[in-house]
PDB file of C-alpha atoms in Angstrom:
ATOM      1  CA  ALA A  10       6.031  15.630  22.681  1.00 51.00           C
ATOM      2  CA  THR A  11       2.808  15.486  24.605  1.00 52.00           C
ATOM      3  CA  ASN A  12       0.746  15.745  21.411  1.00 56.00           C
ATOM      4  CA  ALA A  13       1.400  14.120  18.054  1.00 57.00           C
ATOM      5  CA  SER A  14       1.246  16.478  15.101  1.00 53.00           C
ATOM      6  CA  PHE A  15       1.521  16.212  11.345  1.00 53.00           C
ATOM      7  CA  VAL A  16       4.696  17.869   9.992  1.00 53.00           C
ATOM      8  CA  SER A  17       5.186  16.549   6.440  1.00 54.00           C
ATOM      9  CA  ASN A  18       3.385  14.830   3.617  1.00 54.00           C
ATOM     10  CA  LEU A  19       4.658  11.434   2.600  1.00 54.00           C
ATOM     11  CA  VAL A  20       7.730  11.850   0.421  1.00 52.00           C
ATOM     12  CA  PRO A  21       8.774   9.617  -2.480  1.00 53.00           C
ATOM     13  CA  LEU A  22      12.415   9.191  -1.473  1.00 51.00           C
ATOM     14  CA  SER A  23      13.778   8.157   1.896  1.00 54.00           C
ATOM     15  CA  VAL A  24      16.487  10.826   1.587  1.00 53.00           C
ATOM     16  CA  ASP A  25      13.690  13.429   1.548  1.00 58.00           C
ATOM     17  CA  ALA A  26      12.217  11.860   4.682  1.00 58.00           C
ATOM     18  CA  PHE A  27      15.529  12.247   6.496  1.00 59.00           C
ATOM     19  CA  SER A  28      15.690  15.884   5.366  1.00 64.00           C
ATOM     20  CA  SER A  29      12.290  16.362   7.011  1.00 61.00           C
ATOM     21  CA  LEU A  30      13.684  14.824  10.207  1.00 60.00           C
ATOM     22  CA  ASP A  31      16.552  17.299  10.188  1.00 62.00           C
ATOM     23  CA  SER A  32      14.073  20.181  10.183  1.00 64.00           C
ATOM     24  CA  LEU A  33      12.183  19.067  13.311  1.00 62.00           C
ATOM     25  CA  ALA A  34      12.586  21.052  16.502  1.00 64.00           C
ATOM     26  CA  TYR A  35      12.396  19.605  19.989  1.00 61.00           C
ATOM     27  CA  SER A  36       9.080  20.731  21.452  1.00 63.00           C
ATOM     28  CA  GLY A  37       9.405  19.351  24.963  1.00 64.00           C
ATOM     29  CA  GLY A  38       6.557  18.033  27.013  1.00 69.00           C
ATOM     30  CA  ARG A  39       5.600  14.548  27.992  1.00 77.00           C
ATOM     31  CA  THR A  40       6.045  11.477  25.781  1.00 85.00           C
ATOM     32  CA  ASN A  41       3.040  10.001  23.960  1.00 89.00           C
ATOM     33  CA  HIS A  42       4.215   7.053  21.851  1.00 92.00           C
ATOM     34  CA  ALA A  43       0.712   5.640  21.323  1.00 94.00           C
ATOM     35  CA  ALA A  44      -0.499   8.886  19.716  1.00 91.00           C
ATOM     36  CA  ALA A  45       2.661   9.161  17.615  1.00 90.00           C
ATOM     37  CA  ILE A  46       2.433   5.591  16.314  1.00 94.00           C
ATOM     38  CA  SER A  47      -1.320   5.883  15.646  1.00 94.00           C
ATOM     39  CA  SER A  48      -0.902   9.219  13.859  1.00 89.00           C
ATOM     40  CA  CYS A  49       1.860   7.822  11.646  1.00 88.00           C
ATOM     41  CA  GLN A  50      -0.142   4.696  10.870  1.00 92.00           C
ATOM     42  CA  GLN A  51      -3.204   6.758   9.953  1.00 89.00           C
ATOM     43  CA  THR A  52      -1.096   8.809   7.529  1.00 84.00           C
ATOM     44  CA  LEU A  53       0.333   5.643   5.979  1.00 84.00           C
ATOM     45  CA  SER A  54      -3.105   3.987   5.748  1.00 83.00           C
ATOM     46  CA  ASN A  55      -4.559   7.034   3.994  1.00 78.00           C
ATOM     47  CA  SER A  56      -1.908   6.923   1.274  1.00 71.00           C
ATOM     48  CA  ASP A  57      -2.690   5.509  -2.171  1.00 70.00           C
ATOM     49  CA  ALA A  58       0.895   4.291  -2.722  1.00 64.00           C
ATOM     50  CA  VAL A  59       0.609   0.503  -2.602  1.00 66.00           C
ATOM     51  CA  GLU A  60       4.117  -0.496  -3.687  1.00 71.00           C
ATOM     52  CA  ARG A  61       5.906   1.136  -0.801  1.00 72.00           C
ATOM     53  CA  LYS A  62       7.222  -0.158   2.492  1.00 77.00           C
ATOM     54  CA  ASN A  63       5.392   1.580   5.292  1.00 84.00           C
ATOM     55  CA  MET A  64       7.958   2.395   7.947  1.00 84.00           C
ATOM     56  CA  ILE A  65       7.540   4.205  11.239  1.00 88.00           C
ATOM     57  CA  ILE A  66      10.724   5.386  12.905  1.00 86.00           C
ATOM     58  CA  LEU A  67       9.906   6.378  16.464  1.00 88.00           C
ATOM     59  CA  ILE A  68      12.601   8.732  17.766  1.00 85.00           C
ATOM     60  CA  THR A  69      12.260   9.343  21.498  1.00 86.00           C
ATOM     61  CA  ASP A  70      14.195  10.445  24.543  1.00 83.00           C
ATOM     62  CA  GLY A  71      12.365   8.190  26.973  1.00 81.00           C
ATOM     63  CA  ASN A  72       9.602   5.749  27.809  1.00 86.00           C
ATOM     64  CA  PRO A  73       6.059   6.961  27.158  1.00 88.00           C
ATOM     65  CA  THR A  74       4.459   8.988  29.936  1.00 86.00           C
ATOM     66  CA  GLU A  75       1.163   9.919  28.252  1.00 82.00           C
ATOM     67  CA  PRO A  76      -1.680   9.230  28.562  1.00 78.00           C
ATOM     68  CA  ASP A  77      -1.945   8.925  32.316  1.00 77.00           C
ATOM     69  CA  GLU A  78       0.906   7.131  34.084  1.00 78.00           C
ATOM     70  CA  GLU A  79       3.831   5.185  32.632  1.00 78.00           C
ATOM     71  CA  THR A  80       2.368   1.655  32.842  1.00 85.00           C
ATOM     72  CA  THR A  81      -0.795   2.690  30.993  1.00 90.00           C
ATOM     73  CA  ALA A  82       1.252   4.685  28.496  1.00 92.00           C
ATOM     74  CA  ILE A  83       3.508   1.705  27.770  1.00 93.00           C
ATOM     75  CA  ASN A  84       0.531  -0.649  27.332  1.00 94.00           C
ATOM     76  CA  ASP A  85      -1.202   1.864  25.023  1.00 95.00           C
ATOM     77  CA  ALA A  86       1.970   2.254  22.956  1.00 95.00           C
ATOM     78  CA  ILE A  87       2.408  -1.522  22.657  1.00 96.00           C
ATOM     79  CA  ALA A  88      -1.221  -1.833  21.511  1.00 97.00           C
ATOM     80  CA  ALA A  89      -0.726   0.942  18.916  1.00 96.00           C
ATOM     81  CA  ALA A  90       2.479  -0.742  17.712  1.00 96.00           C
ATOM     82  CA  ILE A  91       0.695  -4.089  17.339  1.00 96.00           C
ATOM     83  CA  GLN A  92      -2.037  -2.439  15.248  1.00 96.00           C
ATOM     84  CA  ALA A  93       0.523  -0.695  13.035  1.00 95.00           C
ATOM     85  CA  LYS A  94       2.495  -3.912  12.521  1.00 95.00           C
ATOM     86  CA  GLU A  95      -0.696  -5.887  11.773  1.00 94.00           C
ATOM     87  CA  ALA A  96      -1.474  -3.269   9.114  1.00 92.00           C
ATOM     88  CA  GLY A  97       1.895  -4.048   7.522  1.00 90.00           C
ATOM     89  CA  SER A  98       4.022  -1.200   8.828  1.00 91.00           C
ATOM     90  CA  ILE A  99       7.590  -1.706   9.966  1.00 90.00           C
ATOM     91  CA  LEU A 100       8.289   0.006  13.284  1.00 92.00           C
ATOM     92  CA  ILE A 101      11.810   0.853  14.406  1.00 89.00           C
ATOM     93  CA  PRO A 102      12.291   2.713  17.699  1.00 90.00           C
ATOM     94  CA  VAL A 103      15.311   4.969  18.241  1.00 87.00           C
ATOM     95  CA  MET A 104      16.136   5.905  21.844  1.00 86.00           C
ATOM     96  CA  LEU A 105      18.142   9.107  22.237  1.00 83.00           C
ATOM     97  CA  THR A 106      20.229   8.930  25.392  1.00 81.00           C
ATOM     98  CA  THR A 107      23.772   9.474  26.547  1.00 76.00           C
ATOM     99  CA  THR A 108      23.688   6.458  28.857  1.00 78.00           C
ATOM    100  CA  SER A 109      22.763   2.805  28.583  1.00 79.00           C
ATOM    101  CA  ILE A 110      19.084   1.993  28.918  1.00 83.00           C
ATOM    102  CA  ASP A 111      17.601  -0.182  31.647  1.00 87.00           C
ATOM    103  CA  ASN A 112      16.118  -3.661  31.129  1.00 89.00           C
ATOM    104  CA  ASN A 113      12.503  -2.419  31.280  1.00 89.00           C
ATOM    105  CA  THR A 114      13.163   0.070  28.489  1.00 89.00           C
ATOM    106  CA  THR A 115      15.016  -2.564  26.461  1.00 89.00           C
ATOM    107  CA  ASP A 116      12.044  -4.923  26.855  1.00 92.00           C
ATOM    108  CA  TYR A 117       9.604  -2.167  25.841  1.00 92.00           C
ATOM    109  CA  MET A 118      11.641  -1.148  22.766  1.00 91.00           C
ATOM    110  CA  THR A 119      11.862  -4.796  21.693  1.00 93.00           C
ATOM    111  CA  LYS A 120       8.084  -5.246  22.074  1.00 94.00           C
ATOM    112  CA  ILE A 121       7.132  -2.261  19.925  1.00 95.00           C
ATOM    113  CA  SER A 122       9.755  -3.011  17.266  1.00 93.00           C
ATOM    114  CA  SER A 123       8.802  -5.019  14.198  1.00 91.00           C
ATOM    115  CA  GLU A 124      11.903  -7.165  14.274  1.00 84.00           C
ATOM    116  CA  GLY A 125      12.995  -6.776  17.881  1.00 84.00           C
ATOM    117  CA  MET A 126      15.529  -4.233  16.672  1.00 82.00           C
ATOM    118  CA  TYR A 127      15.902  -0.784  18.144  1.00 85.00           C
ATOM    119  CA  PHE A 128      18.652   1.814  18.236  1.00 82.00           C
ATOM    120  CA  ASN A 129      20.131   3.402  21.335  1.00 82.00           C
ATOM    121  CA  THR A 130      22.101   6.492  20.356  1.00 79.00           C
ATOM    122  CA  SER A 131      22.826  10.049  21.350  1.00 76.00           C
ATOM    123  CA  LEU A 132      21.682  13.111  19.458  1.00 72.00           C
ATOM    124  CA  SER A 133      25.257  13.724  18.319  1.00 72.00           C
ATOM    125  CA  THR A 134      25.511  10.243  16.732  1.00 72.00           C
ATOM    126  CA  LEU A 135      22.018  10.160  15.221  1.00 71.00           C
ATOM    127  CA  ASP A 136      23.492  10.684  11.738  1.00 69.00           C
ATOM    128  CA  SER A 137      25.198   7.274  11.887  1.00 70.00           C
ATOM    129  CA  VAL A 138      21.871   5.649  12.769  1.00 71.00           C
ATOM    130  CA  GLU A 139      20.330   7.483   9.819  1.00 68.00           C
ATOM    131  CA  GLU A 140      22.672   5.550   7.502  1.00 68.00           C
ATOM    132  CA  SER A 141      21.599   2.197   8.997  1.00 71.00           C
ATOM    133  CA  LEU A 142      17.933   3.166   8.738  1.00 67.00           C
ATOM    134  CA  LEU A 143      18.394   4.324   5.162  1.00 64.00           C
ATOM    135  CA  SER A 144      19.731   0.888   4.187  1.00 62.00           C
ATOM    136  CA  LYS A 145      16.569  -0.714   5.674  1.00 61.00           C
ATOM    137  CA  VAL A 146      14.312   1.665   3.752  1.00 58.00           C
ATOM    138  CA  LEU A 147      16.053   1.202   0.416  1.00 54.00           C
ATOM    139  CA  CYS A 148      16.175  -2.601   0.392  1.00 48.00           C
TER     140      CYS A 148
END
């Protein structure tokens, strides 16, 4: 979406987090990864739970386009991802598409990811990615 917004308090179990994901509705608009990552990191930083992995799963249907033009948006998102990772958060991007992604998008997804890992999936196969993500959260 063009604007990042808060939709759920932090939940104690990852299964509850995935239930929250299932309730989200596509809002359309432009794509602002920097705001999304920063908003998530602020929520995680404001939490008093110290014995928890902080994980940001960025689900998107494209490269960032906000603020301004794509190059600025990508650089802003990379900077926000670096700050989140330096604060100890794990960031895993998930690209929703029905086609393969180009090399520039692959490079971008690798740069914002904590471990160079990202998922490329369609909306219809997102449930299978959920299982892989759940195993990362629970370990």
